[in-house]
């Protein structure tokens, strides 16, 4: 049985819950997520909890913000043109405060939280939407394999669930 260590390619199912037990994300009914271990492809606390596990293992881990998406920082609010907001949730008619939008920035697309909608300009917060949250992950390891040389060189997994070039 291969155990997860640096340069392992891992596929896994997860359910993410917040401190109140509400499910925020899950891929249980979809394809497993795939990543290359040891290349900063995941939040630090989750990657640390994966080390030494093997296919078939199930476990739960609760992460403080510092081990997950960081603490919530004040002063991260900016104004962006309304038309730059992307990713209106399915079924929603209008943008409302608290919704998460995708905005193109100089550093690439970023998830932001809508603070105050407006007709032409909107106020958004650029903290990661999961920043400042205590997060619990229920993990089930699907498979573990050794990475190919080109995956190690690229720093990410290839094939189903990984990067395609
Ligand atoms: Zn690649």
PDB file of C-alpha atoms and ligand atoms in Angstrom:
ATOM      1  CA  UNK A   1       0.000   0.000   0.000  1.00  0.00           C
ATOM      2  CA  UNK A   2       1.487   3.327  -1.078  1.00  0.00           C
ATOM      3  CA  UNK A   3       1.420   5.986   1.612  1.00  0.00           C
ATOM      4  CA  UNK A   4       1.070   9.661   0.800  1.00  0.00           C
ATOM      5  CA  UNK A   5       4.386  11.492   0.782  1.00  0.00           C
ATOM      6  CA  UNK A   6       6.035  14.174  -1.354  1.00  0.00           C
ATOM      7  CA  UNK A   7       5.479  13.512  -5.073  1.00  0.00           C
ATOM      8  CA  UNK A   8       2.449  11.277  -4.521  1.00  0.00           C
ATOM      9  CA  UNK A   9      -0.549  11.890  -6.765  1.00  0.00           C
ATOM     10  CA  UNK A  10      -3.633  11.620  -4.583  1.00  0.00           C
ATOM     11  CA  UNK A  11      -7.290  11.439  -5.524  1.00  0.00           C
ATOM     12  CA  UNK A  12      -9.843  11.950  -2.770  1.00  0.00           C
ATOM     13  CA  UNK A  13     -13.422  12.765  -1.885  1.00  0.00           C
ATOM     14  CA  UNK A  14     -14.195  15.476   0.625  1.00  0.00           C
ATOM     15  CA  UNK A  15     -17.004  17.219   2.436  1.00  0.00           C
ATOM     16  CA  UNK A  16     -16.196  20.638   3.871  1.00  0.00           C
ATOM     17  CA  UNK A  17     -18.198  21.945   6.814  1.00  0.00           C
ATOM     18  CA  UNK A  18     -17.985  25.177   8.764  1.00  0.00           C
ATOM     19  CA  UNK A  19     -17.860  25.435  12.572  1.00  0.00           C
ATOM     20  CA  UNK A  20     -21.677  25.210  12.715  1.00  0.00           C
ATOM     21  CA  UNK A  21     -21.650  21.924  10.793  1.00  0.00           C
ATOM     22  CA  UNK A  22     -23.135  23.383   7.628  1.00  0.00           C
ATOM     23  CA  UNK A  23     -21.858  21.781   4.410  1.00  0.00           C
ATOM     24  CA  UNK A  24     -19.999  24.369   2.300  1.00  0.00           C
ATOM     25  CA  UNK A  25     -18.604  22.095  -0.428  1.00  0.00           C
ATOM     26  CA  UNK A  26     -18.590  18.422  -1.293  1.00  0.00           C
ATOM     27  CA  UNK A  27     -17.516  16.258  -4.211  1.00  0.00           C
ATOM     28  CA  UNK A  28     -18.927  13.004  -2.794  1.00  0.00           C
ATOM     29  CA  UNK A  29     -21.304  12.599  -5.739  1.00  0.00           C
ATOM     30  CA  UNK A  30     -18.807  13.755  -8.343  1.00  0.00           C
ATOM     31  CA  UNK A  31     -15.335  12.822  -9.509  1.00  0.00           C
ATOM     32  CA  UNK A  32     -12.594  12.776  -6.898  1.00  0.00           C
ATOM     33  CA  UNK A  33     -10.277  15.761  -6.583  1.00  0.00           C
ATOM     34  CA  UNK A  34      -6.697  15.058  -7.676  1.00  0.00           C
ATOM     35  CA  UNK A  35      -3.528  16.790  -6.487  1.00  0.00           C
ATOM     36  CA  UNK A  36       0.240  16.385  -6.341  1.00  0.00           C
ATOM     37  CA  UNK A  37       1.391  16.165  -2.718  1.00  0.00           C
ATOM     38  CA  UNK A  38       4.271  18.328  -1.466  1.00  0.00           C
ATOM     39  CA  UNK A  39       3.964  21.144  -4.002  1.00  0.00           C
ATOM     40  CA  UNK A  40       1.757  23.624  -2.126  1.00  0.00           C
ATOM     41  CA  UNK A  41      -1.282  22.678  -4.199  1.00  0.00           C
ATOM     42  CA  UNK A  42      -3.540  22.558  -1.163  1.00  0.00           C
ATOM     43  CA  UNK A  43      -4.070  24.545   2.026  1.00  0.00           C
ATOM     44  CA  UNK A  44      -1.267  23.694   4.500  1.00  0.00           C
ATOM     45  CA  UNK A  45      -3.364  22.033   7.227  1.00  0.00           C
ATOM     46  CA  UNK A  46      -5.082  19.702   4.798  1.00  0.00           C
ATOM     47  CA  UNK A  47      -1.853  18.706   3.092  1.00  0.00           C
ATOM     48  CA  UNK A  48      -0.257  17.970   6.480  1.00  0.00           C
ATOM     49  CA  UNK A  49      -3.234  15.797   7.469  1.00  0.00           C
ATOM     50  CA  UNK A  50      -2.945  13.819   4.216  1.00  0.00           C
ATOM     51  CA  UNK A  51       0.676  12.747   4.786  1.00  0.00           C
ATOM     52  CA  UNK A  52       1.039   9.039   5.594  1.00  0.00           C
ATOM     53  CA  UNK A  53      -2.523   8.101   4.556  1.00  0.00           C
ATOM     54  CA  UNK A  54      -3.290   5.425   1.990  1.00  0.00           C
ATOM     55  CA  UNK A  55      -6.082   4.538  -0.446  1.00  0.00           C
ATOM     56  CA  UNK A  56      -9.272   3.627   1.420  1.00  0.00           C
ATOM     57  CA  UNK A  57      -8.462   5.722   4.491  1.00  0.00           C
ATOM     58  CA  UNK A  58     -11.174   7.992   5.865  1.00  0.00           C
ATOM     59  CA  UNK A  59     -10.566  10.714   8.397  1.00  0.00           C
ATOM     60  CA  UNK A  60     -11.754  14.090   9.619  1.00  0.00           C
ATOM     61  CA  UNK A  61      -9.618  17.116  10.354  1.00  0.00           C
ATOM     62  CA  UNK A  62     -10.574  20.518  11.765  1.00  0.00           C
ATOM     63  CA  UNK A  63      -8.415  23.443  10.709  1.00  0.00           C
ATOM     64  CA  UNK A  64      -7.977  26.886  12.250  1.00  0.00           C
ATOM     65  CA  UNK A  65      -7.919  29.808   9.766  1.00  0.00           C
ATOM     66  CA  UNK A  66      -4.114  30.018   9.965  1.00  0.00           C
ATOM     67  CA  UNK A  67      -3.861  26.436   8.633  1.00  0.00           C
ATOM     68  CA  UNK A  68      -6.546  26.976   6.021  1.00  0.00           C
ATOM     69  CA  UNK A  69      -7.362  30.158   4.080  1.00  0.00           C
ATOM     70  CA  UNK A  70      -5.791  32.632   6.487  1.00  0.00           C
ATOM     71  CA  UNK A  71      -7.241  35.136   8.901  1.00  0.00           C
ATOM     72  CA  UNK A  72      -9.761  37.725   7.784  1.00  0.00           C
ATOM     73  CA  UNK A  73      -7.938  41.008   7.196  1.00  0.00           C
ATOM     74  CA  UNK A  74      -9.527  44.421   7.566  1.00  0.00           C
ATOM     75  CA  UNK A  75      -9.150  47.006   4.833  1.00  0.00           C
ATOM     76  CA  UNK A  76      -9.427  44.601   1.916  1.00  0.00           C
ATOM     77  CA  UNK A  77     -12.407  46.341   0.335  1.00  0.00           C
ATOM     78  CA  UNK A  78     -12.193  47.805  -3.140  1.00  0.00           C
ATOM     79  CA  UNK A  79     -14.625  49.179  -5.701  1.00  0.00           C
ATOM     80  CA  UNK A  80     -14.927  47.449  -9.043  1.00  0.00           C
ATOM     81  CA  UNK A  81     -17.205  48.095 -12.039  1.00  0.00           C
ATOM     82  CA  UNK A  82     -20.460  46.206 -11.728  1.00  0.00           C
ATOM     83  CA  UNK A  83     -20.009  44.692 -15.180  1.00  0.00           C
ATOM     84  CA  UNK A  84     -16.791  42.966 -14.043  1.00  0.00           C
ATOM     85  CA  UNK A  85     -18.670  40.669 -11.671  1.00  0.00           C
ATOM     86  CA  UNK A  86     -18.893  37.108 -12.964  1.00  0.00           C
ATOM     87  CA  UNK A  87     -20.455  33.912 -11.707  1.00  0.00           C
ATOM     88  CA  UNK A  88     -23.917  34.931 -10.549  1.00  0.00           C
ATOM     89  CA  UNK A  89     -25.204  31.829  -8.687  1.00  0.00           C
ATOM     90  CA  UNK A  90     -27.686  29.695 -10.619  1.00  0.00           C
ATOM     91  CA  UNK A  91     -31.240  30.734  -9.874  1.00  0.00           C
ATOM     92  CA  UNK A  92     -30.231  34.165  -8.544  1.00  0.00           C
ATOM     93  CA  UNK A  93     -31.594  37.212 -10.361  1.00  0.00           C
ATOM     94  CA  UNK A  94     -29.505  39.942  -8.808  1.00  0.00           C
ATOM     95  CA  UNK A  95     -26.244  40.381  -7.006  1.00  0.00           C
ATOM     96  CA  UNK A  96     -26.751  40.787  -3.279  1.00  0.00           C
ATOM     97  CA  UNK A  97     -24.461  41.527  -0.342  1.00  0.00           C
ATOM     98  CA  UNK A  98     -22.717  38.387   0.863  1.00  0.00           C
ATOM     99  CA  UNK A  99     -22.614  36.666  -2.524  1.00  0.00           C
ATOM    100  CA  UNK A 100     -19.289  35.430  -3.848  1.00  0.00           C
ATOM    101  CA  UNK A 101     -18.293  36.698  -7.295  1.00  0.00           C
ATOM    102  CA  UNK A 102     -15.389  36.068  -9.623  1.00  0.00           C
ATOM    103  CA  UNK A 103     -13.472  39.211 -10.646  1.00  0.00           C
ATOM    104  CA  UNK A 104     -10.600  39.433 -13.106  1.00  0.00           C
ATOM    105  CA  UNK A 105      -7.601  41.186 -11.487  1.00  0.00           C
ATOM    106  CA  UNK A 106      -3.961  41.853 -12.355  1.00  0.00           C
ATOM    107  CA  UNK A 107      -3.146  38.614 -10.485  1.00  0.00           C
ATOM    108  CA  UNK A 108      -5.754  36.605 -12.409  1.00  0.00           C
ATOM    109  CA  UNK A 109      -9.335  35.702 -11.460  1.00  0.00           C
ATOM    110  CA  UNK A 110     -10.153  36.088  -7.761  1.00  0.00           C
ATOM    111  CA  UNK A 111     -13.106  35.196  -5.621  1.00  0.00           C
ATOM    112  CA  UNK A 112     -14.468  38.222  -3.789  1.00  0.00           C
ATOM    113  CA  UNK A 113     -17.406  38.788  -1.477  1.00  0.00           C
ATOM    114  CA  UNK A 114     -19.930  41.428  -2.428  1.00  0.00           C
ATOM    115  CA  UNK A 115     -20.244  44.041   0.327  1.00  0.00           C
ATOM    116  CA  UNK A 116     -22.453  46.656  -1.258  1.00  0.00           C
ATOM    117  CA  UNK A 117     -24.100  46.322  -4.664  1.00  0.00           C
ATOM    118  CA  UNK A 118     -24.372  49.418  -6.819  1.00  0.00           C
ATOM    119  CA  UNK A 119     -25.558  50.316 -10.250  1.00  0.00           C
ATOM    120  CA  UNK A 120     -22.184  51.069 -11.821  1.00  0.00           C
ATOM    121  CA  UNK A 121     -19.617  50.409  -9.098  1.00  0.00           C
ATOM    122  CA  UNK A 122     -19.801  47.753  -6.401  1.00  0.00           C
ATOM    123  CA  UNK A 123     -17.885  47.414  -3.152  1.00  0.00           C
ATOM    124  CA  UNK A 124     -16.258  44.014  -2.774  1.00  0.00           C
ATOM    125  CA  UNK A 125     -14.010  42.391  -0.172  1.00  0.00           C
ATOM    126  CA  UNK A 126     -10.958  40.606  -1.578  1.00  0.00           C
ATOM    127  CA  UNK A 127     -10.362  38.327   1.398  1.00  0.00           C
ATOM    128  CA  UNK A 128     -10.764  34.671   0.385  1.00  0.00           C
ATOM    129  CA  UNK A 129     -14.414  33.791   1.088  1.00  0.00           C
ATOM    130  CA  UNK A 130     -13.233  31.069   3.493  1.00  0.00           C
ATOM    131  CA  UNK A 131     -10.707  33.327   5.277  1.00  0.00           C
ATOM    132  CA  UNK A 132     -11.186  33.562   9.030  1.00  0.00           C
ATOM    133  CA  UNK A 133     -13.220  30.368   9.194  1.00  0.00           C
ATOM    134  CA  UNK A 134     -12.638  27.208  11.199  1.00  0.00           C
ATOM    135  CA  UNK A 135     -13.113  24.440   8.639  1.00  0.00           C
ATOM    136  CA  UNK A 136     -13.740  20.711   9.068  1.00  0.00           C
ATOM    137  CA  UNK A 137     -12.907  18.324   6.259  1.00  0.00           C
ATOM    138  CA  UNK A 138     -14.214  14.752   6.061  1.00  0.00           C
ATOM    139  CA  UNK A 139     -11.803  13.018   3.685  1.00  0.00           C
ATOM    140  CA  UNK A 140     -11.872   9.666   1.932  1.00  0.00           C
ATOM    141  CA  UNK A 141      -8.719   8.742   0.031  1.00  0.00           C
ATOM    142  CA  UNK A 142      -9.608   7.219  -3.322  1.00  0.00           C
ATOM    143  CA  UNK A 143      -6.184   6.405  -4.763  1.00  0.00           C
ATOM    144  CA  UNK A 144      -2.484   7.116  -4.294  1.00  0.00           C
ATOM    145  CA  UNK A 145       0.213   6.676  -6.941  1.00  0.00           C
ATOM    146  CA  UNK A 146       3.759   7.863  -7.579  1.00  0.00           C
ATOM    147  CA  UNK A 147       3.991  10.972  -9.741  1.00  0.00           C
ATOM    148  CA  UNK A 148       5.525  10.867 -13.207  1.00  0.00           C
ATOM    149  CA  UNK A 149       8.689  12.901 -13.753  1.00  0.00           C
ATOM    150  CA  UNK A 150       6.874  15.555 -15.792  1.00  0.00           C
ATOM    151  CA  UNK A 151       4.251  15.979 -13.073  1.00  0.00           C
ATOM    152  CA  UNK A 152       6.980  16.624 -10.500  1.00  0.00           C
ATOM    153  CA  UNK A 153       8.671  19.066 -12.896  1.00  0.00           C
ATOM    154  CA  UNK A 154       5.395  20.927 -13.485  1.00  0.00           C
ATOM    155  CA  UNK A 155       4.371  20.863  -9.834  1.00  0.00           C
ATOM    156  CA  UNK A 156       0.898  19.471 -10.534  1.00  0.00           C
ATOM    157  CA  UNK A 157      -0.901  16.230 -11.388  1.00  0.00           C
ATOM    158  CA  UNK A 158      -1.772  15.256 -14.958  1.00  0.00           C
ATOM    159  CA  UNK A 159      -4.495  12.956 -16.283  1.00  0.00           C
ATOM    160  CA  UNK A 160      -8.118  12.635 -15.112  1.00  0.00           C
ATOM    161  CA  UNK A 161      -8.842  15.276 -12.488  1.00  0.00           C
ATOM    162  CA  UNK A 162      -5.452  16.939 -13.045  1.00  0.00           C
ATOM    163  CA  UNK A 163      -4.065  19.464 -15.485  1.00  0.00           C
ATOM    164  CA  UNK A 164      -4.410  19.030 -19.229  1.00  0.00           C
ATOM    165  CA  UNK A 165      -1.980  20.655 -21.625  1.00  0.00           C
TER     166      UNK A 165
HETATM  167 ZN1  LIG B   1       1.747  19.971 -16.381  1.00  0.00          ZN
END
